[in-house]
Amino acid sequence: MCNLGRHFVPNLTIGAPVIESLRKHTNAYLDCHLMVTNPMDYVEQMGKAGASGFTFHVEVAKENWQELVRKIKSAGMRPGVALKPGTPIEEVYPLIEGTTPVEMVLVMTVEPGFGGQKFMPNMMDKVRALRNKYPTLDIEVDGGLGPSTIDAAAAAGANCIVAGSSVFGAPEPGDVISLLRASVEKAQATT
Ligand SMILES: O=C(CO)[C@H](O)[C@H](O)COP(=O)(O)O
């Protein structure tokens, strides 16, 4: 997972050079969430660097999302759209239903910008609405996910989990990853 923040949030974290370096050592899916106001400017460099997924924010792409999605696909990446906590879920529906649809929706469960924030449980209404409307869509959640919050996200229908503090702050990060995965798999098995 790459969080690239510039303009949209004050901090710049991981960009194309880091993706390029990582790609030399792994075939893993590199899921990149660009918290920038000008995502179009980053498509080419992220594609060349070896990003697998490119997620932009709906708040900054209302006018040009179709061109953006086309560019992302042409650059060999999987397009995703993210929305901030204050953005109504209905704003992403056209991007899922269009002729050049996004393939993943990222529901932010904190205000974007910083790790270590508190999970917003009321964002699960958005996840549930998406899951009911689009049974096979990839739905990602980001912010405050860990052992105490994963069950709510998984039950609502999230199947892609971004977890920072709970994993990197754990004595055994692998155990937390397994727990998160098990919760999602259990919820999927019961629906
Ligand atoms: O960058 C973020 C917000 O923009 C994320 O919330 C972060 O990557 C995940 O961190 P944490 O699990 O500590 O909430």
mmCIF file of C-alpha atoms and ligand atoms in Angstrom:
data_model
loop_
_atom_site.group_PDB
_atom_site.id
_atom_site.type_symbol
_atom_site.label_atom_id
_atom_site.label_comp_id
_atom_site.label_asym_id
_atom_site.label_seq_id
_atom_site.Cartn_x
_atom_site.Cartn_y
_atom_site.Cartn_z
ATOM 1 C CA MET A 1 0.000 0.000 0.000
ATOM 2 C CA CYS A 2 1.402 3.331 -1.013
ATOM 3 C CA ASN A 3 -0.032 6.514 0.433
ATOM 4 C CA LEU A 4 1.041 9.465 -1.638
ATOM 5 C CA GLY A 5 -0.097 12.740 -0.147
ATOM 6 C CA ARG A 6 0.538 16.089 -1.752
ATOM 7 C CA HIS A 7 -1.683 19.178 -1.735
ATOM 8 C CA PHE A 8 -4.728 17.192 -0.590
ATOM 9 C CA VAL A 9 -2.958 16.446 2.669
ATOM 10 C CA PRO A 10 0.148 18.271 3.964
ATOM 11 C CA ASN A 11 2.547 15.354 4.073
ATOM 12 C CA LEU A 12 4.297 13.544 1.226
ATOM 13 C CA THR A 13 5.032 9.939 2.043
ATOM 14 C CA ILE A 14 5.694 7.251 -0.549
ATOM 15 C CA GLY A 15 6.018 8.104 -4.218
ATOM 16 C CA ALA A 16 7.109 6.563 -7.507
ATOM 17 C CA PRO A 17 10.810 6.127 -6.584
ATOM 18 C CA VAL A 18 9.843 3.961 -3.607
ATOM 19 C CA ILE A 19 7.462 1.905 -5.738
ATOM 20 C CA GLU A 20 10.204 1.416 -8.314
ATOM 21 C CA SER A 21 12.618 0.220 -5.648
ATOM 22 C CA LEU A 22 10.059 -2.138 -4.130
ATOM 23 C CA ARG A 23 9.099 -3.560 -7.514
ATOM 24 C CA LYS A 24 12.658 -4.793 -8.017
ATOM 25 C CA HIS A 25 12.196 -7.104 -5.040
ATOM 26 C CA THR A 26 8.598 -8.278 -5.207
ATOM 27 C CA ASN A 27 5.739 -9.335 -7.427
ATOM 28 C CA ALA A 28 3.279 -8.327 -4.700
ATOM 29 C CA TYR A 29 0.233 -6.222 -5.493
ATOM 30 C CA LEU A 30 1.284 -2.621 -4.804
ATOM 31 C CA ASP A 31 -1.903 -0.750 -3.982
ATOM 32 C CA CYS A 32 -1.318 2.992 -4.293
ATOM 33 C CA HIS A 33 -3.680 5.570 -2.778
ATOM 34 C CA LEU A 34 -2.897 9.030 -4.086
ATOM 35 C CA MET A 35 -4.145 11.752 -1.780
ATOM 36 C CA VAL A 36 -3.356 14.465 -4.300
ATOM 37 C CA THR A 37 -5.399 17.152 -6.024
ATOM 38 C CA ASN A 38 -3.867 16.378 -9.417
ATOM 39 C CA PRO A 39 -3.874 12.575 -9.788
ATOM 40 C CA MET A 40 -3.613 12.746 -13.593
ATOM 41 C CA ASP A 41 -0.058 14.082 -13.229
ATOM 42 C CA TYR A 42 1.026 10.913 -11.429
ATOM 43 C CA VAL A 43 -0.465 8.165 -13.609
ATOM 44 C CA GLU A 44 2.434 7.724 -15.996
ATOM 45 C CA GLN A 45 5.156 7.749 -13.355
ATOM 46 C CA MET A 46 3.292 5.366 -11.052
ATOM 47 C CA GLY A 47 2.600 2.975 -13.936
ATOM 48 C CA LYS A 48 6.235 2.996 -15.030
ATOM 49 C CA ALA A 49 7.386 2.509 -11.442
ATOM 50 C CA GLY A 50 5.364 -0.698 -11.191
ATOM 51 C CA ALA A 51 2.285 0.254 -9.175
ATOM 52 C CA SER A 52 -0.513 -2.321 -9.418
ATOM 53 C CA GLY A 53 -3.471 -0.229 -8.296
ATOM 54 C CA PHE A 54 -3.979 3.522 -8.587
ATOM 55 C CA THR A 55 -6.659 5.019 -6.339
ATOM 56 C CA PHE A 56 -7.602 8.673 -6.677
ATOM 57 C CA HIS A 57 -10.052 10.791 -4.677
ATOM 58 C CA VAL A 58 -13.529 11.421 -6.052
ATOM 59 C CA GLU A 59 -13.464 14.905 -4.500
ATOM 60 C CA VAL A 60 -10.794 16.043 -6.977
ATOM 61 C CA ALA A 61 -11.882 14.147 -10.084
ATOM 62 C CA LYS A 62 -15.530 15.047 -10.574
ATOM 63 C CA GLU A 63 -14.909 16.522 -14.009
ATOM 64 C CA ASN A 64 -12.300 14.206 -15.510
ATOM 65 C CA TRP A 65 -12.694 10.806 -13.865
ATOM 66 C CA GLN A 66 -13.456 8.974 -17.113
ATOM 67 C CA GLU A 67 -10.250 10.158 -18.765
ATOM 68 C CA LEU A 68 -8.359 9.436 -15.576
ATOM 69 C CA VAL A 69 -9.690 5.864 -15.347
ATOM 70 C CA ARG A 70 -8.831 5.256 -19.008
ATOM 71 C CA LYS A 71 -5.287 6.519 -18.444
ATOM 72 C CA ILE A 72 -4.829 4.379 -15.349
ATOM 73 C CA LYS A 73 -5.918 1.270 -17.251
ATOM 74 C CA SER A 74 -3.707 2.127 -20.240
ATOM 75 C CA ALA A 75 -0.781 2.467 -17.866
ATOM 76 C CA GLY A 76 -1.414 -1.116 -16.726
ATOM 77 C CA MET A 77 -2.904 -0.348 -13.319
ATOM 78 C CA ARG A 78 -6.203 -1.132 -11.661
ATOM 79 C CA PRO A 79 -8.290 2.003 -11.043
ATOM 80 C CA GLY A 80 -9.846 2.718 -7.673
ATOM 81 C CA VAL A 81 -11.686 5.665 -6.188
ATOM 82 C CA ALA A 82 -11.487 6.886 -2.584
ATOM 83 C CA LEU A 83 -13.856 9.099 -0.657
ATOM 84 C CA LYS A 84 -13.340 11.170 2.473
ATOM 85 C CA PRO A 85 -15.594 10.712 5.531
ATOM 86 C CA GLY A 86 -17.665 13.777 4.690
ATOM 87 C CA THR A 87 -18.339 12.769 1.092
ATOM 88 C CA PRO A 88 -21.683 11.026 0.453
ATOM 89 C CA ILE A 89 -21.390 7.506 -0.930
ATOM 90 C CA GLU A 90 -23.708 8.369 -3.840
ATOM 91 C CA GLU A 91 -20.868 10.400 -5.357
ATOM 92 C CA VAL A 92 -18.972 7.262 -6.342
ATOM 93 C CA TYR A 93 -21.898 5.396 -7.917
ATOM 94 C CA PRO A 94 -21.434 6.909 -11.391
ATOM 95 C CA LEU A 95 -17.780 5.838 -11.341
ATOM 96 C CA ILE A 96 -18.766 2.223 -10.699
ATOM 97 C CA GLU A 97 -21.559 2.148 -13.229
ATOM 98 C CA GLY A 98 -19.922 4.009 -16.123
ATOM 99 C CA THR A 99 -18.505 2.494 -19.303
ATOM 100 C CA THR A 100 -14.980 2.815 -17.902
ATOM 101 C CA PRO A 101 -15.667 1.831 -14.301
ATOM 102 C CA VAL A 102 -13.334 1.865 -11.324
ATOM 103 C CA GLU A 103 -12.642 -1.588 -9.913
ATOM 104 C CA MET A 104 -12.319 -0.714 -6.254
ATOM 105 C CA VAL A 105 -13.819 1.801 -3.833
ATOM 106 C CA LEU A 106 -11.829 2.951 -0.827
ATOM 107 C CA VAL A 107 -14.013 4.169 2.021
ATOM 108 C CA MET A 108 -11.865 6.332 4.291
ATOM 109 C CA THR A 109 -12.615 5.527 7.928
ATOM 110 C CA VAL A 110 -10.551 8.486 9.170
ATOM 111 C CA GLU A 111 -9.794 11.883 7.669
ATOM 112 C CA PRO A 112 -6.974 11.230 5.185
ATOM 113 C CA GLY A 113 -3.480 12.311 6.079
ATOM 114 C CA PHE A 114 -2.164 10.569 9.148
ATOM 115 C CA GLY A 115 -1.887 7.105 10.617
ATOM 116 C CA GLY A 116 -2.896 6.343 14.185
ATOM 117 C CA GLN A 117 -6.353 7.934 14.085
ATOM 118 C CA LYS A 118 -9.562 6.530 15.546
ATOM 119 C CA PHE A 119 -11.775 4.350 13.325
ATOM 120 C CA MET A 120 -15.113 6.008 12.471
ATOM 121 C CA PRO A 121 -17.746 3.273 12.883
ATOM 122 C CA ASN A 122 -20.454 5.342 11.172
ATOM 123 C CA MET A 123 -18.546 4.927 7.880
ATOM 124 C CA MET A 124 -19.780 1.329 7.880
ATOM 125 C CA ASP A 125 -23.116 2.615 6.567
ATOM 126 C CA LYS A 126 -21.265 3.521 3.366
ATOM 127 C CA VAL A 127 -19.613 0.109 3.171
ATOM 128 C CA ARG A 128 -22.964 -1.647 3.678
ATOM 129 C CA ALA A 129 -24.641 0.493 1.021
ATOM 130 C CA LEU A 130 -21.886 -0.331 -1.460
ATOM 131 C CA ARG A 131 -21.895 -4.045 -0.663
ATOM 132 C CA ASN A 132 -25.683 -4.287 -1.033
ATOM 133 C CA LYS A 133 -25.590 -2.504 -4.376
ATOM 134 C CA TYR A 134 -22.423 -4.131 -5.779
ATOM 135 C CA PRO A 135 -21.981 -7.672 -4.415
ATOM 136 C CA THR A 136 -18.682 -8.360 -6.234
ATOM 137 C CA LEU A 137 -17.013 -4.962 -5.922
ATOM 138 C CA ASP A 138 -13.705 -4.680 -4.074
ATOM 139 C CA ILE A 139 -14.349 -2.428 -1.086
ATOM 140 C CA GLU A 140 -11.362 -1.170 0.863
ATOM 141 C CA VAL A 141 -11.332 0.544 4.246
ATOM 142 C CA ASP A 142 -8.482 2.674 5.577
ATOM 143 C CA GLY A 143 -7.999 4.190 8.993
ATOM 144 C CA GLY A 144 -7.979 2.763 12.494
ATOM 145 C CA LEU A 145 -8.345 -0.852 11.386
ATOM 146 C CA GLY A 146 -7.071 -3.449 13.814
ATOM 147 C CA PRO A 147 -8.211 -6.325 16.027
ATOM 148 C CA SER A 148 -10.890 -4.229 17.766
ATOM 149 C CA THR A 149 -12.462 -2.770 14.605
ATOM 150 C CA ILE A 150 -11.981 -5.379 11.887
ATOM 151 C CA ASP A 151 -15.154 -7.345 12.657
ATOM 152 C CA ALA A 152 -17.357 -4.280 12.099
ATOM 153 C CA ALA A 153 -15.667 -3.551 8.769
ATOM 154 C CA ALA A 154 -15.764 -7.166 7.627
ATOM 155 C CA ALA A 155 -19.421 -7.602 8.620
ATOM 156 C CA ALA A 156 -20.334 -4.471 6.683
ATOM 157 C CA GLY A 157 -18.745 -5.972 3.570
ATOM 158 C CA ALA A 158 -15.200 -4.624 3.338
ATOM 159 C CA ASN A 159 -12.805 -7.090 1.721
ATOM 160 C CA CYS A 160 -9.591 -5.039 1.377
ATOM 161 C CA ILE A 161 -8.103 -3.768 4.609
ATOM 162 C CA VAL A 162 -5.468 -1.062 5.062
ATOM 163 C CA ALA A 163 -3.840 -1.315 8.459
ATOM 164 C CA GLY A 164 -0.847 0.694 9.626
ATOM 165 C CA SER A 165 -0.462 1.192 13.371
ATOM 166 C CA SER A 166 -2.113 -2.059 14.399
ATOM 167 C CA VAL A 167 0.303 -4.080 12.263
ATOM 168 C CA PHE A 168 3.535 -2.123 12.517
ATOM 169 C CA GLY A 169 3.043 -1.481 16.231
ATOM 170 C CA ALA A 170 2.418 -5.122 17.069
ATOM 171 C CA PRO A 171 5.061 -7.392 18.595
ATOM 172 C CA GLU A 172 4.082 -9.998 15.988
ATOM 173 C CA PRO A 173 2.812 -8.144 12.895
ATOM 174 C CA GLY A 174 2.096 -11.410 11.115
ATOM 175 C CA ASP A 175 -0.372 -12.433 13.806
ATOM 176 C CA VAL A 176 -2.363 -9.219 13.344
ATOM 177 C CA ILE A 177 -2.412 -9.664 9.562
ATOM 178 C CA SER A 178 -3.697 -13.222 10.009
ATOM 179 C CA LEU A 179 -6.393 -12.028 12.405
ATOM 180 C CA LEU A 180 -7.557 -9.324 9.979
ATOM 181 C CA ARG A 181 -7.631 -11.800 7.099
ATOM 182 C CA ALA A 182 -9.523 -14.400 9.144
ATOM 183 C CA SER A 183 -12.192 -11.868 10.089
ATOM 184 C CA VAL A 184 -12.799 -10.919 6.448
ATOM 185 C CA GLU A 185 -12.853 -14.566 5.349
ATOM 186 C CA LYS A 186 -15.299 -15.488 8.118
ATOM 187 C CA ALA A 187 -17.646 -12.639 7.200
ATOM 188 C CA GLN A 188 -17.497 -13.609 3.526
ATOM 189 C CA ALA A 189 -18.250 -17.237 4.340
ATOM 190 C CA THR A 190 -21.392 -16.285 6.235
ATOM 191 C CA THR A 191 -22.909 -14.025 3.566
HETATM 192 O O1 LIG B 1 -2.753 7.234 5.779
HETATM 193 C C1 LIG B 1 -3.804 7.050 6.316
HETATM 194 C C2 LIG B 1 -4.772 8.092 6.380
HETATM 195 O O2 LIG B 1 -4.519 8.918 5.327
HETATM 196 C C3 LIG B 1 -4.167 5.746 6.912
HETATM 197 O O3 LIG B 1 -5.133 5.861 7.835
HETATM 198 C C4 LIG B 1 -3.013 4.936 7.324
HETATM 199 O O4 LIG B 1 -2.244 4.552 6.265
HETATM 200 C C5 LIG B 1 -3.427 3.720 8.101
HETATM 201 O O5 LIG B 1 -2.944 3.918 9.314
HETATM 202 P P1 LIG B 1 -3.658 3.443 10.644
HETATM 203 O O6 LIG B 1 -3.907 1.984 10.484
HETATM 204 O O7 LIG B 1 -2.649 3.772 11.675
HETATM 205 O O8 LIG B 1 -4.925 4.215 10.786
#
